[in-house]
PDB file of C-alpha atoms in Angstrom:
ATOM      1  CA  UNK N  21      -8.103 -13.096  -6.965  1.00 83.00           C
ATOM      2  CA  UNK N  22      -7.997  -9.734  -5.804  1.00 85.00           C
ATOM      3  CA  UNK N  23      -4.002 -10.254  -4.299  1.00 89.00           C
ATOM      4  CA  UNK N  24      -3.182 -11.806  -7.987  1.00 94.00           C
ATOM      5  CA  UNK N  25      -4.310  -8.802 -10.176  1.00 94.00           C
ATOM      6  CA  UNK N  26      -2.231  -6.500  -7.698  1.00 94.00           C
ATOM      7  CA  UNK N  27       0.577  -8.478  -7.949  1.00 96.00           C
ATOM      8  CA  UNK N  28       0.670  -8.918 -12.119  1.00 97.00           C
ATOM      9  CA  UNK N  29       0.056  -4.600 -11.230  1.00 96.00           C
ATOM     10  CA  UNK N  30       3.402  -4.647  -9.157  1.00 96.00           C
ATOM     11  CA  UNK N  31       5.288  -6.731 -11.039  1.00 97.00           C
ATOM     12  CA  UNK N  32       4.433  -4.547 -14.305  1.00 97.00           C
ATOM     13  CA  UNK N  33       5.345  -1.933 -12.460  1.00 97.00           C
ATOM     14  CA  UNK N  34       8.635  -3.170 -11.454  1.00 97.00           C
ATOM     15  CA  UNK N  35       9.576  -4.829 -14.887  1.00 98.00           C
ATOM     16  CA  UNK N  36       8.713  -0.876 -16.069  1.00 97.00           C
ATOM     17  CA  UNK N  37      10.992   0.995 -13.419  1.00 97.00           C
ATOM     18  CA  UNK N  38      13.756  -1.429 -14.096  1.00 97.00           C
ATOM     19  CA  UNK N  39      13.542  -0.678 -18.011  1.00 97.00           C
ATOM     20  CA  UNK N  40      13.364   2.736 -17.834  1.00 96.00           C
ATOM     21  CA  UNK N  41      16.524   2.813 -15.203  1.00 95.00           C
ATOM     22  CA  UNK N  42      18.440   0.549 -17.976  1.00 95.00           C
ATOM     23  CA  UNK N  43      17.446   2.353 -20.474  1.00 95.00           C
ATOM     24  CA  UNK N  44      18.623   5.724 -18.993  1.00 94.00           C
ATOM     25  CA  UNK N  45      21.828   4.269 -17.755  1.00 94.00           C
ATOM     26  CA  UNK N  46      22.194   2.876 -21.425  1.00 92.00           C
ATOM     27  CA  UNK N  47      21.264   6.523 -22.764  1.00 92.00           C
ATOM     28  CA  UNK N  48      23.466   8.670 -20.766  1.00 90.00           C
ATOM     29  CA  UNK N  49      26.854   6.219 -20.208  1.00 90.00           C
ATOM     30  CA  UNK N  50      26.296   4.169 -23.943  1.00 89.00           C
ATOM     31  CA  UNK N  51      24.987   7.542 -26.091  1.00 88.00           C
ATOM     32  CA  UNK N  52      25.903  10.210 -23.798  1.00 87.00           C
ATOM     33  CA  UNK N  53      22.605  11.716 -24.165  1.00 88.00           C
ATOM     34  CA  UNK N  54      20.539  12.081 -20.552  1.00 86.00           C
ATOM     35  CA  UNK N  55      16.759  10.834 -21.285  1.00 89.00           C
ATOM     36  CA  UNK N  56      14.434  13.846 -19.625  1.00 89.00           C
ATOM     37  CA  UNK N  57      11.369  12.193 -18.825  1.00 93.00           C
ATOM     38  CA  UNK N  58      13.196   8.630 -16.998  1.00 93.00           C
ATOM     39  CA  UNK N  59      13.306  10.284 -13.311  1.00 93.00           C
ATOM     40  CA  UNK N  60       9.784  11.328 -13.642  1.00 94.00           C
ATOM     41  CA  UNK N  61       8.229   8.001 -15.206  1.00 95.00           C
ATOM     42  CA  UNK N  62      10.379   6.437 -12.552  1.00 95.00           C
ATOM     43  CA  UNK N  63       8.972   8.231  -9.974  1.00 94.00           C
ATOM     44  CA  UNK N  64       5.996   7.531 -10.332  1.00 95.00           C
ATOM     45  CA  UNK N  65       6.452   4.073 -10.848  1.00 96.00           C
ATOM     46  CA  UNK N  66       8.250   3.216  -7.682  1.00 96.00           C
ATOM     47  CA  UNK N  67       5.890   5.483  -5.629  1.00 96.00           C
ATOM     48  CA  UNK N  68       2.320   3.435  -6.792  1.00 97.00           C
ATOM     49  CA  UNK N  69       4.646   0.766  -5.978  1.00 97.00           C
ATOM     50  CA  UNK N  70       5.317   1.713  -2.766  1.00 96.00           C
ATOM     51  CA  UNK N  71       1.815   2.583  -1.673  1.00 97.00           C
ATOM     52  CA  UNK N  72       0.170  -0.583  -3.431  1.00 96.00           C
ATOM     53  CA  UNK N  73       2.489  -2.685  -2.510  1.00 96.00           C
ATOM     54  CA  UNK N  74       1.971  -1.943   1.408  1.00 95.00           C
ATOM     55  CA  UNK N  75      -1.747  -2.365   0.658  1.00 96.00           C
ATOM     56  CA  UNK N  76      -1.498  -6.176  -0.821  1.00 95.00           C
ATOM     57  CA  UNK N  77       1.201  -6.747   2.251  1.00 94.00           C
ATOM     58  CA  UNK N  78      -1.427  -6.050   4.539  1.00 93.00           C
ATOM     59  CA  UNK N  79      -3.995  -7.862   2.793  1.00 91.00           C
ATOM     60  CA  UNK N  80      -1.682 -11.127   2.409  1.00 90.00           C
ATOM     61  CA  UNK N  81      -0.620 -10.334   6.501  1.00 85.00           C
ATOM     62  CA  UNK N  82       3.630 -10.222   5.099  1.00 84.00           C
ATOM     63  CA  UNK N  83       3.817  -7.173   7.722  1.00 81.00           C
ATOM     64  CA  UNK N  84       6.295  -8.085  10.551  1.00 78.00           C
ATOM     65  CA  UNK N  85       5.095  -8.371  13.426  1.00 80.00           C
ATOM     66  CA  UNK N  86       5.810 -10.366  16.589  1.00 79.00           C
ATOM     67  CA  UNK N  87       3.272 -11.391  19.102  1.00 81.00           C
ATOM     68  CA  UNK N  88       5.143 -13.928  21.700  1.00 85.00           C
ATOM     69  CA  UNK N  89       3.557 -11.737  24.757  1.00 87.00           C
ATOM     70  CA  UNK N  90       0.065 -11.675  22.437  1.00 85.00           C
ATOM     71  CA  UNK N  91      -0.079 -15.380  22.235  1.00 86.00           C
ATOM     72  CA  UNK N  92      -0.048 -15.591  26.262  1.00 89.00           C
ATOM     73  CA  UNK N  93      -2.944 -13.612  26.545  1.00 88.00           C
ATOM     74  CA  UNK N  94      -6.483 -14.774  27.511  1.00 91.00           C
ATOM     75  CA  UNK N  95      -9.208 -15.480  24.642  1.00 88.00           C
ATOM     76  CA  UNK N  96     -10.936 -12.269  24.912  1.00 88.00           C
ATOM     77  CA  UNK N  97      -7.899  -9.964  24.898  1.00 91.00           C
ATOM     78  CA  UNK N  98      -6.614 -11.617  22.187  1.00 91.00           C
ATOM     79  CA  UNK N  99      -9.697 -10.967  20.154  1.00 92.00           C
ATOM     80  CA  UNK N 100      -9.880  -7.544  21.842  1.00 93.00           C
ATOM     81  CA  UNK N 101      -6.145  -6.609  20.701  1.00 92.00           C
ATOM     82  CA  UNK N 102      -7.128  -8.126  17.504  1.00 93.00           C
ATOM     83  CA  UNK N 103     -10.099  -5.428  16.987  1.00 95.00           C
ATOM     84  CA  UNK N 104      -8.196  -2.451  18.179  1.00 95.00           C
ATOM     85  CA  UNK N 105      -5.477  -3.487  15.806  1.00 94.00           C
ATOM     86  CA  UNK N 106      -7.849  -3.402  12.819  1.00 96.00           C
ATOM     87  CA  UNK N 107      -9.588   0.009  14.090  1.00 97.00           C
ATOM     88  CA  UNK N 108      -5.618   1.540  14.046  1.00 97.00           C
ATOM     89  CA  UNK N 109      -5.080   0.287  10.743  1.00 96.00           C
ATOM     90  CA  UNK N 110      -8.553   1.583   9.188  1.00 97.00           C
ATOM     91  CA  UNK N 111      -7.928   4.643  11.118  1.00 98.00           C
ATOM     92  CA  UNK N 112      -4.204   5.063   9.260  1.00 97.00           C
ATOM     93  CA  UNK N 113      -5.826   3.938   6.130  1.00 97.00           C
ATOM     94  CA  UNK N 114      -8.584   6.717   6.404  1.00 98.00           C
ATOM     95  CA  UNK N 115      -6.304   9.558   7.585  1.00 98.00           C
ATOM     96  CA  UNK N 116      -4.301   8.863   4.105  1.00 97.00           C
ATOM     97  CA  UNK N 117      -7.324   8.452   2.190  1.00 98.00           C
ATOM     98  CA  UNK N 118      -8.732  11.677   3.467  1.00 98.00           C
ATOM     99  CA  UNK N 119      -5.465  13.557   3.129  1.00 97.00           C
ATOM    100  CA  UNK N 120      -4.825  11.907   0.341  1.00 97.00           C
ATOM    101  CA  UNK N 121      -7.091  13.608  -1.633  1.00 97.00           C
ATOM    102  CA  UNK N 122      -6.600  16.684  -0.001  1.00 97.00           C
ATOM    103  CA  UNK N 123      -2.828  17.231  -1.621  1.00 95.00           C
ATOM    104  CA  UNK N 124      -4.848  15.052  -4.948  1.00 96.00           C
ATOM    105  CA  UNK N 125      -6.786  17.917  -5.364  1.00 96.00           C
ATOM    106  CA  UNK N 126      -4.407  20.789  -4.044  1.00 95.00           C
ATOM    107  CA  UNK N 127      -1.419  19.611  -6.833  1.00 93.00           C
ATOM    108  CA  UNK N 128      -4.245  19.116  -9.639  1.00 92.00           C
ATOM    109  CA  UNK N 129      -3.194  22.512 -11.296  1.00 93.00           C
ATOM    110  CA  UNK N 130       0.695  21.328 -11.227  1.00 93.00           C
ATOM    111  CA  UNK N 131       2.232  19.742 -14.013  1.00 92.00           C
ATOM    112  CA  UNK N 132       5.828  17.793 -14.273  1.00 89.00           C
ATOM    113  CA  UNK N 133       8.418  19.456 -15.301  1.00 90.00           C
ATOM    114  CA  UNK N 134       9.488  17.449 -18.486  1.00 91.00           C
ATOM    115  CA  UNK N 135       6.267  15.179 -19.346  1.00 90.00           C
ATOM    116  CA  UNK N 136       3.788  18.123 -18.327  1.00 91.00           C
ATOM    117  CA  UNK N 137       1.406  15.942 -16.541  1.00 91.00           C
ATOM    118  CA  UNK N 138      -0.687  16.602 -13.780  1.00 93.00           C
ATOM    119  CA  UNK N 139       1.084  15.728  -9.990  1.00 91.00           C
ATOM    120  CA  UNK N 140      -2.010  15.137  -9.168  1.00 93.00           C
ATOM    121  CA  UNK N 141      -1.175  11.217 -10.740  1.00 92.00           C
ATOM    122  CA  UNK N 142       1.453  10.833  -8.404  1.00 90.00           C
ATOM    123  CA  UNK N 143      -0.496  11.961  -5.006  1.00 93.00           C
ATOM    124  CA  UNK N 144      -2.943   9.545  -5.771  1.00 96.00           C
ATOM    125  CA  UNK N 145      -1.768   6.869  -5.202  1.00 96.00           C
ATOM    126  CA  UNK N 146      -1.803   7.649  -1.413  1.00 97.00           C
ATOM    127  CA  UNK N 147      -5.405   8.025  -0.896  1.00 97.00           C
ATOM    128  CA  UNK N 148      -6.130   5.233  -3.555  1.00 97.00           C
ATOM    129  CA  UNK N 149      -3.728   2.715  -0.506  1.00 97.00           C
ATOM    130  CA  UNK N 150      -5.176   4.820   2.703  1.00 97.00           C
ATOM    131  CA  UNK N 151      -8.893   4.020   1.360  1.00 97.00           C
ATOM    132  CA  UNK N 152      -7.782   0.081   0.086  1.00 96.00           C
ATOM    133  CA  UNK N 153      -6.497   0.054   3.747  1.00 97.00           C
ATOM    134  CA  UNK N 154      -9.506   1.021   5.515  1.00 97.00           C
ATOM    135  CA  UNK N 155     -11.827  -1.044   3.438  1.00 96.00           C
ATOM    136  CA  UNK N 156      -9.777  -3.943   4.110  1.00 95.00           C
ATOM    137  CA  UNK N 157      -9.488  -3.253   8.022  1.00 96.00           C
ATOM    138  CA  UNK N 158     -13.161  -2.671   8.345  1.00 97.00           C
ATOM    139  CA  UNK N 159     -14.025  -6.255   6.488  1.00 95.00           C
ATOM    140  CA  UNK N 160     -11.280  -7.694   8.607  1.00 94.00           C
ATOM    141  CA  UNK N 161     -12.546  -6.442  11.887  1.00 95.00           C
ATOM    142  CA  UNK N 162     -16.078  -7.710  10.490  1.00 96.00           C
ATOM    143  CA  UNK N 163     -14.723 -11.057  10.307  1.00 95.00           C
ATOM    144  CA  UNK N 164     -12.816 -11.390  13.697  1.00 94.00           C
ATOM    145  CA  UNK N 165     -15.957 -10.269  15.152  1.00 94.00           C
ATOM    146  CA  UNK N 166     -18.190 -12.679  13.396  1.00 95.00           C
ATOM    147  CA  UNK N 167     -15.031 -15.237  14.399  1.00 93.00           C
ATOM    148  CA  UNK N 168     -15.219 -14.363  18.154  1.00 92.00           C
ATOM    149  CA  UNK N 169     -19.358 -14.671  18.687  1.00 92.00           C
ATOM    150  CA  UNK N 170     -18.623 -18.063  17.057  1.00 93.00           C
ATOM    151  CA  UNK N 171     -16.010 -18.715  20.152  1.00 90.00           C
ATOM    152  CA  UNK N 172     -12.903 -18.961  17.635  1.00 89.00           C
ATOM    153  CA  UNK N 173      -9.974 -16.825  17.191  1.00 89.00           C
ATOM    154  CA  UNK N 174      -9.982 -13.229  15.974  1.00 85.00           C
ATOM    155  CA  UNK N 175      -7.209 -13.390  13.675  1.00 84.00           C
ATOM    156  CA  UNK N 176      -7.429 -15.944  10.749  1.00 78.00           C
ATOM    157  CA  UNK N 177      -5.074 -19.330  10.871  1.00 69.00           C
ATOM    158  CA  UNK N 178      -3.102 -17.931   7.987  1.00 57.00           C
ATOM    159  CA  UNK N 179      -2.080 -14.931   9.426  1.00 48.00           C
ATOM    160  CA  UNK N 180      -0.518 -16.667  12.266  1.00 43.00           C
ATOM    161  CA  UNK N 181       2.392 -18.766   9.562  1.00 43.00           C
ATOM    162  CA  UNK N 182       3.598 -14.575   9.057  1.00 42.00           C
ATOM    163  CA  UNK N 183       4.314 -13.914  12.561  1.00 41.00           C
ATOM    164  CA  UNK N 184       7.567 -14.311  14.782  1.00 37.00           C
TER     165      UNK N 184
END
């Protein structure tokens, strides 16, 4: 449910950037009149894009990643690899959510030149990933645990059809 509603998100998103770009390119080749406020709303567009969209690629497992010499290993250090893989990924996700906020909360006072909004909207969308991240890599290192006292594999079957 959850991947759904941030896909429709993204794919709002995207259907926006792309009509703003056309319209702008329509504006300033068609009218010859530049539209002030496209690079801005485009901005900000593409970079919650950016961020969100690395967040649902983690959550559906579409990150590339090859593990030929992890499938050789032993039970346990698969599970093992499997752990400390989710405890780098909540750490990443934590050290953006914490920093994050930190340049949320520095920009606040800083507006856009054209639109006059806060820049604060556009730095959030790094903590608002970082902390999806690390909420996700905690339940998924929950899981594999729970998986492994239960003598199967860390990593769930589906994330396996995304590998090399």
């Amino acid at each position: 449910m959850i991947n759904r509603v941030l896909e429709a998100i993204l794919a709002g998103f995207l259907v926006a950037a792309v009509g703003v770009g056309f319209v702008a390119v329509i504006y300033r080749y068609l009218l010859g009149s530049a539209l002030s406020w496209s690079f801005e709303i485009s901005l900000a567009l593409l970079t919650y894009i950016t961020f969100l969209g690395s967040y649902l690629a983690l959550r559906k497992g579409a990150h590339l990643k090859v593990d030929i010499l992890v499938k050789k290993l032993p039970f346990w250090a698969r599970g093992g690899l499997f752990l400390a893989t989710q405890a780098l990924i909540a750490l990443l996700g934590w050290i953006m959510a914490w920093y994050g906020t930190r340049q949320v909360l520095r920009f606040m006072d800083q507006t856009t030149t054209v639109l006059e909004v806060s820049t604060a909207w556009y730095y959030a969308a790094i903590p608002i990933a970082g902390a999806l991240m690390c909420l996700d890599a905690l339940v998924s290192a929950l899981r594999g645990a729970l998986r492994l006292s239960r003598g199967e594999e860390a990593a769930p079957p589906d994330e396996d059809a995304m590998s090399l």
